[in-house]
């Protein structure tokens, strides 16, 4: 029987697309080569890393954060195997949840490696090498991304001593010294996990700033906070070699601006220099599906490739490699395929770094507004002036609201602070509705909450904050 839709890949892009399409009445199959659904995000990415981030932060808070609240004598004992078991259980309940949702929505889950044979035909080869060819009206490529390693530097990732994020969430002991290559999201999140559990962590980053692309104010302050937590940074440093040395590994880097190379050794090296679209073995070339110069599947505004009936979403196409961006694309594409008007607003895609404190951002940074020549007003409010933050000893950080100078429309909001990843969504909703900083500043916020800082930063944009 022919399907309306075959989705290749069951990560957040693929599984959400499949569920939405099934909800809209389409006959859907999902092809997945892993033993479980959920892709990188649920199996070895977002979900397990958040389990470890929460557990390690709780440990660190118990070790260092309780005295000041009048809770003395607590000396937490780390049971890493149990922490990993919590991570594994979290993954299991999430991937089982996707399997349940497939059943509920009558989606056929097909285990095996999918290959596009051309419009309307997908071959699936299972673990035993058996191949079947399925027919479908539409194909969705949602195969995600894979570790990109270091550009131009051959590195042998063994997932024990030289690890990618996959090995970085599965170490069996806390390394004495961890070198993180790349001061992006993965490097800082996983670096935080192991630093909190007792590792010395050195981050080697090519750019002069961590979290390149984030608002400059935010990344500067955030770096200061991480240094206070014990992390060491070598910025403007280009890694040129990573090799095993004894039971550990050594990393060689040179100043980007020129100068002498240096080598440092560690027990474990985490490679976190980005991810690349995953299209290997998919048969796209043979099927005539065009890729761009960065290996991404080329699509039009409706997610269609150059071959009619073949679509692509998520990390394998242009745009930020974020699970929620992939999910939104999956929903929009399912709606389009069901004859509705699916749409993704790429101007309002929040991004969150789940460290402590968290970093969250939506819309344009100050640097982007300057570069685009857009006249803007900035309002900033520090958590030191927020009552709830004081009560929780969570005064590190600030909220920054950027609004159009003429129209007052909010163009970007950036938060570094406890709970930033939750607070950012009031800004996202406001921006989705084209709201102004005055709308935000005049919206009643419950007292005492951290979110009042968002309101105060908005007030600072068009008039004055009250509590400063
Ligand atoms: P990234 O692109 O965020 O950061 C990679 C960093 O490596 C960059 O700062 C780059 O300048 C640096 N780098 C590259 N070559 C280098 C060299 N030779 N020497 C030193 N530094 C070098 O990539 P990352 O952290 O690996 O994450 C991959 C993707 O996964 C990103 O798109 C990210 O958005 C996504 N992700 C998102 C998360 C979240 O939203 N919380 C969590 C984890 C991943």
Short mmCIF file of C-alpha atoms and ligand atoms in Angstrom, two decimals:
data_model
loop_
_atom_site.label_atom_id
_atom_site.label_comp_id
_atom_site.label_asym_id
_atom_site.label_seq_id
_atom_site.Cartn_x
_atom_site.Cartn_y
_atom_site.Cartn_z
CA UNK A 1 0.00 0.00 0.00
CA UNK A 2 1.31 3.45 -0.84
CA UNK A 3 1.83 6.00 1.93
CA UNK A 4 0.97 9.67 1.74
CA UNK A 5 4.22 10.38 3.49
CA UNK A 6 7.41 8.55 4.39
CA UNK A 7 9.67 10.37 6.82
CA UNK A 8 13.32 9.30 6.93
CA UNK A 9 14.67 9.98 10.41
CA UNK A 10 12.75 10.11 13.70
CA UNK A 11 14.45 13.02 15.47
CA UNK A 12 12.41 16.05 16.65
CA UNK A 13 11.95 17.18 13.03
CA UNK A 14 10.90 13.80 11.66
CA UNK A 15 8.77 12.44 14.48
CA UNK A 16 6.88 15.70 14.97
CA UNK A 17 6.25 15.98 11.22
CA UNK A 18 4.95 12.38 11.20
CA UNK A 19 2.61 12.92 14.17
CA UNK A 20 1.23 16.19 12.81
CA UNK A 21 0.68 14.66 9.36
CA UNK A 22 -1.10 11.66 10.90
CA UNK A 23 -3.25 14.00 13.02
CA UNK A 24 -4.23 15.75 9.79
CA UNK A 25 -5.36 12.44 8.29
CA UNK A 26 -2.36 11.38 6.20
CA UNK A 27 -1.10 7.79 6.06
CA UNK A 28 2.43 8.00 7.42
CA UNK A 29 5.51 5.79 7.87
CA UNK A 30 8.77 6.69 9.61
CA UNK A 31 12.04 4.98 8.73
CA UNK A 32 14.63 4.91 11.53
CA UNK A 33 17.95 3.11 11.61
CA UNK A 34 18.54 3.42 15.36
CA UNK A 35 16.93 0.85 17.63
CA UNK A 36 14.89 3.62 19.25
CA UNK A 37 13.07 6.71 17.99
CA UNK A 38 13.98 10.31 18.82
CA UNK A 39 17.21 10.85 16.87
CA UNK A 40 20.29 12.54 18.29
CA UNK A 41 18.25 14.85 20.51
CA UNK A 42 16.42 12.22 22.54
CA UNK A 43 19.05 9.47 22.45
CA UNK A 44 22.43 11.19 22.79
CA UNK A 45 21.84 14.95 22.70
CA UNK A 46 19.40 17.41 24.25
CA UNK A 47 17.60 15.04 26.60
CA UNK A 48 20.46 13.04 28.19
CA UNK A 49 22.61 16.17 28.47
CA UNK A 50 19.83 17.95 30.33
CA UNK A 51 19.53 15.01 32.74
CA UNK A 52 23.26 15.34 33.48
CA UNK A 53 23.13 19.15 33.63
CA UNK A 54 20.35 19.01 36.20
CA UNK A 55 21.99 16.26 38.26
CA UNK A 56 25.45 17.85 38.23
CA UNK A 57 24.02 21.27 39.10
CA UNK A 58 22.11 19.76 42.02
CA UNK A 59 25.34 18.11 43.21
CA UNK A 60 27.31 21.32 42.88
CA UNK A 61 24.58 23.31 44.63
CA UNK A 62 24.53 20.81 47.49
CA UNK A 63 28.31 21.06 47.75
CA UNK A 64 28.69 24.83 47.48
CA UNK A 65 25.34 26.59 47.51
CA UNK A 66 23.67 25.59 50.76
CA UNK A 67 25.85 27.14 53.47
CA UNK A 68 24.78 30.65 52.57
CA UNK A 69 21.12 29.62 52.99
CA UNK A 70 21.80 28.37 56.51
CA UNK A 71 21.98 24.70 55.62
CA UNK A 72 25.25 23.41 56.95
CA UNK A 73 27.09 20.13 57.06
CA UNK A 74 25.88 18.74 53.75
CA UNK A 75 28.66 16.90 51.94
CA UNK A 76 27.21 15.25 48.84
CA UNK A 77 28.79 12.02 47.64
CA UNK A 78 28.88 11.48 43.90
CA UNK A 79 27.62 8.17 42.55
CA UNK A 80 28.36 8.67 38.86
CA UNK A 81 26.94 5.30 37.82
CA UNK A 82 23.61 6.24 39.43
CA UNK A 83 23.67 9.67 37.79
CA UNK A 84 24.21 7.95 34.43
CA UNK A 85 21.36 5.55 35.24
CA UNK A 86 19.11 8.58 35.80
CA UNK A 87 20.21 9.88 32.38
CA UNK A 88 19.51 6.51 30.75
CA UNK A 89 16.08 6.25 32.37
CA UNK A 90 15.25 9.77 31.16
CA UNK A 91 16.20 8.80 27.62
CA UNK A 92 14.19 5.58 27.81
CA UNK A 93 11.01 7.27 28.96
CA UNK A 94 11.32 9.85 26.17
CA UNK A 95 12.04 7.41 23.33
CA UNK A 96 9.28 5.10 24.61
CA UNK A 97 7.00 8.13 24.58
CA UNK A 98 7.62 8.64 20.86
CA UNK A 99 6.92 4.94 20.16
CA UNK A 100 3.64 5.31 22.09
CA UNK A 101 2.69 8.41 20.09
CA UNK A 102 3.40 6.58 16.81
CA UNK A 103 1.04 3.77 17.87
CA UNK A 104 -1.59 6.21 19.02
CA UNK A 105 -1.48 8.04 15.69
CA UNK A 106 -1.31 4.82 13.62
CA UNK A 107 2.10 5.67 12.19
CA UNK A 108 4.10 2.73 10.81
CA UNK A 109 7.58 2.73 12.37
CA UNK A 110 9.98 0.87 10.09
CA UNK A 111 13.39 -0.10 11.48
CA UNK A 112 16.23 0.14 8.98
CA UNK A 113 18.34 2.43 6.85
CA UNK A 114 16.33 4.46 4.39
CA UNK A 115 17.48 5.36 0.91
CA UNK A 116 15.71 7.61 -1.56
CA UNK A 117 15.28 5.80 -4.88
CA UNK A 118 13.63 8.81 -6.54
CA UNK A 119 10.31 10.58 -6.14
CA UNK A 120 7.77 8.21 -4.58
CA UNK A 121 10.15 5.36 -3.71
CA UNK A 122 12.13 4.64 -0.55
CA UNK A 123 14.17 1.51 0.09
CA UNK A 124 14.69 0.33 3.66
CA UNK A 125 17.43 -2.13 4.62
CA UNK A 126 17.14 -3.63 8.09
CA UNK A 127 19.86 -4.98 10.43
CA UNK A 128 19.71 -8.39 8.76
CA UNK A 129 20.45 -6.85 5.36
CA UNK A 130 16.90 -7.42 4.09
CA UNK A 131 15.66 -4.72 1.74
CA UNK A 132 12.11 -3.61 1.03
CA UNK A 133 10.91 -0.87 -1.29
CA UNK A 134 8.05 1.33 -0.12
CA UNK A 135 5.87 3.58 -2.23
CA UNK A 136 4.71 6.99 -1.15
CA UNK A 137 3.30 10.23 -2.47
CA UNK A 138 5.82 12.31 -0.56
CA UNK A 139 9.22 11.80 1.06
CA UNK A 140 10.56 13.87 3.95
CA UNK A 141 14.29 13.82 4.62
CA UNK A 142 14.79 14.48 8.33
CA UNK A 143 18.14 12.77 8.84
CA UNK A 144 19.63 15.49 11.03
CA UNK A 145 23.31 16.08 11.58
CA UNK A 146 26.50 14.42 12.74
CA UNK A 147 29.64 15.54 14.58
CA UNK A 148 31.73 17.76 12.28
CA UNK A 149 35.12 17.28 13.99
CA UNK A 150 37.71 20.05 13.63
CA UNK A 151 37.94 21.64 10.18
CA UNK A 152 41.18 20.56 8.52
CA UNK A 153 42.48 18.60 11.52
CA UNK A 154 42.39 14.80 11.44
CA UNK A 155 41.09 13.56 14.79
CA UNK A 156 40.41 9.99 15.83
CA UNK A 157 37.37 10.06 18.07
CA UNK A 158 37.34 6.87 20.18
CA UNK A 159 34.53 8.12 22.48
CA UNK A 160 36.67 7.22 25.52
CA UNK A 161 39.66 9.59 25.58
CA UNK A 162 38.90 11.76 22.56
CA UNK A 163 35.15 12.14 22.62
CA UNK A 164 32.31 13.83 20.77
CA UNK A 165 29.20 14.87 22.67
CA UNK A 166 28.08 11.21 22.50
CA UNK A 167 31.08 10.01 24.53
CA UNK A 168 31.02 13.22 26.56
CA UNK A 169 27.72 12.21 28.19
CA UNK A 170 28.89 8.68 28.94
CA UNK A 171 32.27 8.94 30.69
CA UNK A 172 32.65 6.30 33.39
CA UNK A 173 34.69 8.52 35.69
CA UNK A 174 35.19 12.22 36.23
CA UNK A 175 38.32 13.24 34.29
CA UNK A 176 41.04 15.01 36.25
CA UNK A 177 41.45 17.43 33.36
CA UNK A 178 39.05 17.86 30.45
CA UNK A 179 39.98 19.94 27.42
CA UNK A 180 37.03 21.17 25.41
CA UNK A 181 37.77 22.12 21.82
CA UNK A 182 35.14 24.70 20.83
CA UNK A 183 33.48 27.24 23.11
CA UNK A 184 30.03 26.81 21.57
CA UNK A 185 26.88 25.39 23.11
CA UNK A 186 27.96 21.75 23.39
CA UNK A 187 31.39 22.62 24.77
CA UNK A 188 30.01 24.90 27.48
CA UNK A 189 27.11 22.65 28.49
CA UNK A 190 29.17 19.47 28.75
CA UNK A 191 32.19 21.36 30.11
CA UNK A 192 29.87 22.62 32.88
CA UNK A 193 28.70 19.09 33.70
CA UNK A 194 32.22 17.79 34.29
CA UNK A 195 33.49 20.97 35.96
CA UNK A 196 30.68 20.74 38.52
CA UNK A 197 31.55 17.12 39.20
CA UNK A 198 35.15 18.07 39.93
CA UNK A 199 37.10 18.13 36.64
CA UNK A 200 39.47 20.94 35.74
CA UNK A 201 38.06 22.20 32.44
CA UNK A 202 39.98 24.14 29.80
CA UNK A 203 38.07 25.46 26.79
CA UNK A 204 40.08 26.22 23.65
CA UNK A 205 38.14 28.44 21.27
CA UNK A 206 39.07 29.87 17.87
CA UNK A 207 37.07 33.10 18.23
CA UNK A 208 37.82 35.91 20.70
CA UNK A 209 34.54 35.19 22.42
CA UNK A 210 32.60 32.16 23.62
CA UNK A 211 29.13 31.47 22.22
CA UNK A 212 29.97 33.20 18.95
CA UNK A 213 26.87 34.79 17.44
CA UNK A 214 25.22 35.49 20.81
CA UNK A 215 24.80 39.08 21.96
CA UNK A 216 28.26 40.40 22.91
CA UNK A 217 27.19 41.70 26.34
CA UNK A 218 25.76 38.32 27.19
CA UNK A 219 28.75 36.25 26.13
CA UNK A 220 31.20 38.56 27.96
CA UNK A 221 29.31 38.40 31.25
CA UNK A 222 28.64 34.71 30.84
CA UNK A 223 32.33 33.98 30.37
CA UNK A 224 33.13 35.87 33.59
CA UNK A 225 30.60 33.69 35.41
CA UNK A 226 32.11 30.48 34.05
CA UNK A 227 35.60 31.64 35.04
CA UNK A 228 34.24 32.23 38.56
CA UNK A 229 33.00 28.65 38.48
CA UNK A 230 36.55 27.50 37.73
CA UNK A 231 36.56 27.06 33.96
CA UNK A 232 39.64 28.20 32.07
CA UNK A 233 39.50 29.74 28.60
CA UNK A 234 42.02 30.00 25.81
CA UNK A 235 40.38 32.30 23.30
CA UNK A 236 41.61 33.30 19.86
CA UNK A 237 43.29 29.90 19.81
CA UNK A 238 43.15 27.63 16.79
CA UNK A 239 43.45 23.93 17.55
CA UNK A 240 45.77 22.32 15.01
CA UNK A 241 46.21 18.86 16.49
CA UNK A 242 44.56 16.41 18.88
CA UNK A 243 46.39 13.17 19.59
CA UNK A 244 46.41 10.42 22.16
CA UNK A 245 49.29 10.68 24.65
CA UNK A 246 49.80 8.00 27.29
CA UNK A 247 46.45 7.24 28.88
CA UNK A 248 45.16 10.69 27.93
CA UNK A 249 45.48 13.06 24.98
CA UNK A 250 47.22 16.28 24.00
CA UNK A 251 45.87 19.29 22.19
CA UNK A 252 48.03 21.64 20.16
CA UNK A 253 46.84 25.14 19.37
CA UNK A 254 48.25 28.38 18.05
CA UNK A 255 47.13 31.98 18.45
CA UNK A 256 44.83 32.92 15.58
CA UNK A 257 46.63 36.27 15.31
CA UNK A 258 49.96 34.48 14.90
CA UNK A 259 52.58 33.40 17.41
CA UNK A 260 53.92 30.31 19.04
CA UNK A 261 51.99 27.09 19.26
CA UNK A 262 51.35 25.50 22.65
CA UNK A 263 50.40 21.99 23.72
CA UNK A 264 48.35 20.97 26.74
CA UNK A 265 47.54 17.51 28.03
CA UNK A 266 44.40 16.14 29.58
CA UNK A 267 42.70 12.91 30.53
CA UNK A 268 39.85 13.50 28.10
CA UNK A 269 39.38 15.83 25.12
CA UNK A 270 35.87 16.77 24.01
CA UNK A 271 35.55 17.81 20.37
CA UNK A 272 32.72 20.33 20.12
CA UNK A 273 33.46 22.23 16.94
CA UNK A 274 30.07 21.97 15.33
CA UNK A 275 27.89 19.52 13.44
CA UNK A 276 27.36 18.79 9.76
CA UNK A 277 24.24 17.75 7.84
CA UNK A 278 23.86 13.97 7.69
CA UNK A 279 23.13 12.73 4.19
CA UNK A 280 25.50 9.77 3.88
CA UNK A 281 24.12 6.72 2.10
CA UNK A 282 20.77 8.39 1.49
CA UNK A 283 21.09 8.13 -2.27
CA UNK A 284 20.40 11.83 -2.78
CA UNK A 285 22.93 12.25 -5.59
CA UNK A 286 21.49 9.33 -7.55
CA UNK A 287 17.96 10.64 -6.93
CA UNK A 288 19.04 14.04 -8.30
CA UNK A 289 18.43 15.93 -5.03
CA UNK A 290 20.64 19.04 -4.92
CA UNK A 291 22.85 19.92 -1.95
CA UNK A 292 24.33 23.38 -1.32
CA UNK A 293 28.05 24.12 -0.93
CA UNK A 294 27.88 23.22 2.78
CA UNK A 295 26.37 19.82 2.15
CA UNK A 296 22.86 20.84 3.21
CA UNK A 297 19.82 19.70 1.27
CA UNK A 298 18.60 22.67 -0.75
CA UNK A 299 14.94 23.53 -0.25
CA UNK A 300 12.47 26.22 -1.32
CA UNK A 301 10.21 28.19 1.03
CA UNK A 302 7.91 25.18 1.30
CA UNK A 303 10.69 22.73 2.26
CA UNK A 304 10.61 21.11 -1.20
CA UNK A 305 13.89 20.03 -2.78
CA UNK A 306 14.55 20.44 -6.48
CA UNK A 307 12.78 17.08 -6.98
CA UNK A 308 8.98 17.33 -6.73
CA UNK A 309 7.59 15.24 -3.87
CA UNK A 310 10.88 15.15 -1.92
CA UNK A 311 11.10 17.50 1.05
CA UNK A 312 13.65 18.15 3.80
CA UNK A 313 13.57 19.73 7.29
CA UNK A 314 15.72 20.20 10.39
CA UNK A 315 19.50 20.05 10.77
CA UNK A 316 19.91 18.69 7.24
CA UNK A 317 18.70 22.02 5.75
CA UNK A 318 19.71 25.70 6.24
CA UNK A 319 19.13 27.55 9.50
CA UNK A 320 20.10 26.97 13.12
CA UNK A 321 20.66 23.35 14.16
CA UNK A 322 18.04 23.39 16.92
CA UNK A 323 15.51 20.71 17.79
CA UNK A 324 12.63 23.17 18.15
CA UNK A 325 13.37 24.76 14.77
CA UNK A 326 13.20 21.26 13.25
CA UNK A 327 9.93 20.58 15.09
CA UNK A 328 8.33 23.76 13.80
CA UNK A 329 9.46 22.93 10.27
CA UNK A 330 7.98 19.44 10.70
CA UNK A 331 4.61 20.88 11.71
CA UNK A 332 4.61 23.46 8.90
CA UNK A 333 5.52 20.84 6.29
CA UNK A 334 2.82 18.42 7.50
CA UNK A 335 0.30 21.25 7.21
CA UNK A 336 1.47 22.08 3.69
CA UNK A 337 1.23 18.43 2.65
CA UNK A 338 -2.29 18.29 4.09
CA UNK A 339 -3.26 21.28 1.94
CA UNK A 340 -3.01 23.91 4.67
CA UNK A 341 -0.79 26.98 4.97
CA UNK A 342 2.22 25.90 7.04
CA UNK A 343 4.68 28.58 8.09
CA UNK A 344 7.76 29.02 10.29
CA UNK A 345 8.70 32.44 11.63
CA UNK A 346 12.49 32.27 11.54
CA UNK A 347 12.74 35.68 13.21
CA UNK A 348 11.40 34.27 16.45
CA UNK A 349 13.32 31.09 17.23
CA UNK A 350 14.54 31.16 20.82
CA UNK A 351 17.86 29.63 21.73
CA UNK A 352 18.92 28.47 25.17
CA UNK A 353 22.21 27.35 26.68
CA UNK A 354 21.34 25.11 29.61
CA UNK A 355 24.24 26.00 31.86
CA UNK A 356 23.92 27.60 35.29
CA UNK A 357 23.03 30.37 34.96
CA UNK A 358 21.24 29.78 31.69
CA UNK A 359 21.65 31.93 28.62
CA UNK A 360 18.62 32.57 26.45
CA UNK A 361 18.01 34.70 23.45
CA UNK A 362 15.38 35.45 20.84
CA UNK A 363 15.54 37.77 17.84
CA UNK A 364 18.35 40.08 16.87
CA UNK A 365 21.50 40.80 18.86
CA UNK A 366 22.81 44.34 19.27
CA UNK A 367 25.65 43.48 16.90
CA UNK A 368 23.20 42.30 14.23
CA UNK A 369 21.07 45.45 14.56
CA UNK A 370 24.16 47.65 14.23
CA UNK A 371 25.38 45.72 11.19
CA UNK A 372 21.94 46.03 9.55
CA UNK A 373 21.87 49.78 10.28
CA UNK A 374 18.61 49.50 12.24
CA UNK A 375 18.09 52.28 14.80
CA UNK A 376 17.23 50.68 18.15
CA UNK A 377 16.81 51.38 21.86
CA UNK A 378 18.26 49.06 24.50
CA UNK A 379 16.91 48.53 28.02
CA UNK A 380 18.83 46.48 30.54
CA UNK A 381 17.95 45.29 34.03
CA UNK A 382 20.26 43.33 36.36
CA UNK A 383 19.02 40.51 38.58
CA UNK A 384 20.88 42.14 41.49
CA UNK A 385 17.94 44.55 41.65
CA UNK A 386 15.29 41.82 41.60
CA UNK A 387 13.81 40.74 44.93
CA UNK A 388 13.16 37.12 44.03
CA UNK A 389 16.70 36.75 42.67
CA UNK A 390 18.09 38.10 45.97
CA UNK A 391 15.93 35.68 47.95
CA UNK A 392 17.30 32.78 45.92
CA UNK A 393 20.90 34.06 45.79
CA UNK A 394 20.53 34.05 42.00
CA UNK A 395 21.52 37.65 41.31
CA UNK A 396 24.05 36.89 38.58
CA UNK A 397 23.02 38.17 35.17
CA UNK A 398 20.64 40.56 33.44
CA UNK A 399 17.88 40.97 30.89
CA UNK A 400 18.36 43.10 27.80
CA UNK A 401 15.48 44.19 25.59
CA UNK A 402 16.14 45.69 22.17
CA UNK A 403 13.35 47.61 20.45
CA UNK A 404 13.00 49.53 17.22
CA UNK A 405 13.72 53.21 17.87
CA UNK A 406 10.83 54.42 15.70
CA UNK A 407 8.10 51.86 16.26
CA UNK A 408 9.09 50.45 19.69
CA UNK A 409 8.56 46.93 18.30
CA UNK A 410 10.69 44.42 20.23
CA UNK A 411 13.45 43.08 17.97
CA UNK A 412 15.48 41.00 20.40
CA UNK A 413 15.62 39.88 24.02
CA UNK A 414 18.70 38.42 25.69
CA UNK A 415 18.86 36.98 29.16
CA UNK A 416 21.64 35.53 31.21
CA UNK A 417 20.47 34.33 34.60
CA UNK A 418 18.72 31.63 36.59
CA UNK A 419 15.71 30.35 34.65
CA UNK A 420 16.52 32.34 31.50
CA UNK A 421 15.44 29.42 29.33
CA UNK A 422 11.90 29.63 30.71
CA UNK A 423 11.66 33.43 30.87
CA UNK A 424 12.61 33.88 27.22
CA UNK A 425 9.25 32.59 26.04
CA UNK A 426 7.27 35.60 27.17
CA UNK A 427 9.49 37.58 24.83
CA UNK A 428 8.98 35.02 22.05
CA UNK A 429 5.19 35.22 22.36
CA UNK A 430 5.32 39.02 22.44
CA UNK A 431 7.53 39.12 19.34
CA UNK A 432 5.36 36.57 17.50
CA UNK A 433 2.49 39.03 17.93
CA UNK A 434 4.61 42.01 16.89
CA UNK A 435 4.50 43.51 20.41
CA UNK A 436 6.29 46.65 21.57
CA UNK A 437 8.51 47.17 24.60
CA UNK A 438 5.69 49.30 26.04
CA UNK A 439 3.32 46.29 25.70
CA UNK A 440 5.83 44.23 27.66
CA UNK A 441 6.56 46.92 30.25
CA UNK A 442 2.84 47.49 30.88
CA UNK A 443 1.98 43.80 31.26
CA UNK A 444 1.39 42.95 34.90
CA UNK A 445 4.05 40.50 36.11
CA UNK A 446 3.58 38.54 39.34
CA UNK A 447 5.70 39.69 42.27
CA UNK A 448 8.13 38.43 43.30
CA UNK A 449 9.37 36.64 40.18
CA UNK A 450 12.56 36.63 38.15
CA UNK A 451 10.36 37.54 35.16
CA UNK A 452 9.83 41.01 36.62
CA UNK A 453 13.34 41.72 35.34
CA UNK A 454 12.02 41.23 31.80
CA UNK A 455 9.30 43.80 32.45
CA UNK A 456 11.83 46.19 34.02
CA UNK A 457 14.22 45.85 31.07
CA UNK A 458 11.30 46.65 28.77
CA UNK A 459 10.45 49.71 30.92
CA UNK A 460 14.08 50.79 30.62
CA UNK A 461 13.74 50.69 26.85
CA UNK A 462 10.94 53.25 26.54
CA UNK A 463 11.12 55.14 29.87
CA UNK A 464 12.73 54.14 33.18
CA UNK A 465 12.73 50.97 35.28
CA UNK A 466 11.12 51.32 38.71
CA UNK A 467 13.64 49.39 40.80
CA UNK A 468 16.85 51.02 39.67
P1 LIG B 1 29.03 25.50 17.72
O1 LIG B 1 29.03 25.83 16.29
O2 LIG B 1 28.01 26.06 18.64
O3 LIG B 1 30.47 25.84 18.35
C1 LIG B 1 31.66 25.34 17.81
C2 LIG B 1 32.80 26.23 18.23
O4 LIG B 1 34.02 25.61 17.85
C3 LIG B 1 32.77 27.60 17.56
O5 LIG B 1 32.78 28.59 18.55
C4 LIG B 1 34.03 27.60 16.71
O6 LIG B 1 34.62 28.89 16.62
C5 LIG B 1 34.93 26.62 17.45
N1 LIG B 1 36.01 26.05 16.62
C6 LIG B 1 35.92 25.56 15.35
N2 LIG B 1 37.13 25.13 14.91
C7 LIG B 1 38.01 25.34 15.92
C8 LIG B 1 39.41 25.11 16.09
N3 LIG B 1 40.18 24.55 15.13
N4 LIG B 1 39.99 25.47 17.27
C9 LIG B 1 39.25 26.02 18.27
N5 LIG B 1 37.93 26.26 18.16
C10 LIG B 1 37.30 25.92 17.01
O7 LIG B 1 29.00 23.88 17.74
P2 LIG B 1 28.69 22.84 18.89
O8 LIG B 1 28.82 23.45 20.24
O9 LIG B 1 29.51 21.65 18.55
O10 LIG B 1 27.17 22.52 18.66
C11 LIG B 1 26.72 21.95 17.43
C12 LIG B 1 25.30 22.31 17.14
O11 LIG B 1 24.42 21.74 18.09
C13 LIG B 1 25.08 23.81 17.17
O12 LIG B 1 24.37 24.18 16.03
C14 LIG B 1 24.27 24.04 18.41
O13 LIG B 1 23.37 25.11 18.24
C15 LIG B 1 23.54 22.72 18.59
N6 LIG B 1 23.29 22.50 20.00
C16 LIG B 1 22.38 23.27 20.65
C17 LIG B 1 22.16 23.12 21.99
C18 LIG B 1 21.19 24.02 22.66
O14 LIG B 1 20.43 24.68 21.97
N7 LIG B 1 21.17 24.09 23.98
C19 LIG B 1 22.89 22.12 22.79
C20 LIG B 1 23.85 21.41 22.03
C21 LIG B 1 24.01 21.58 20.69
#
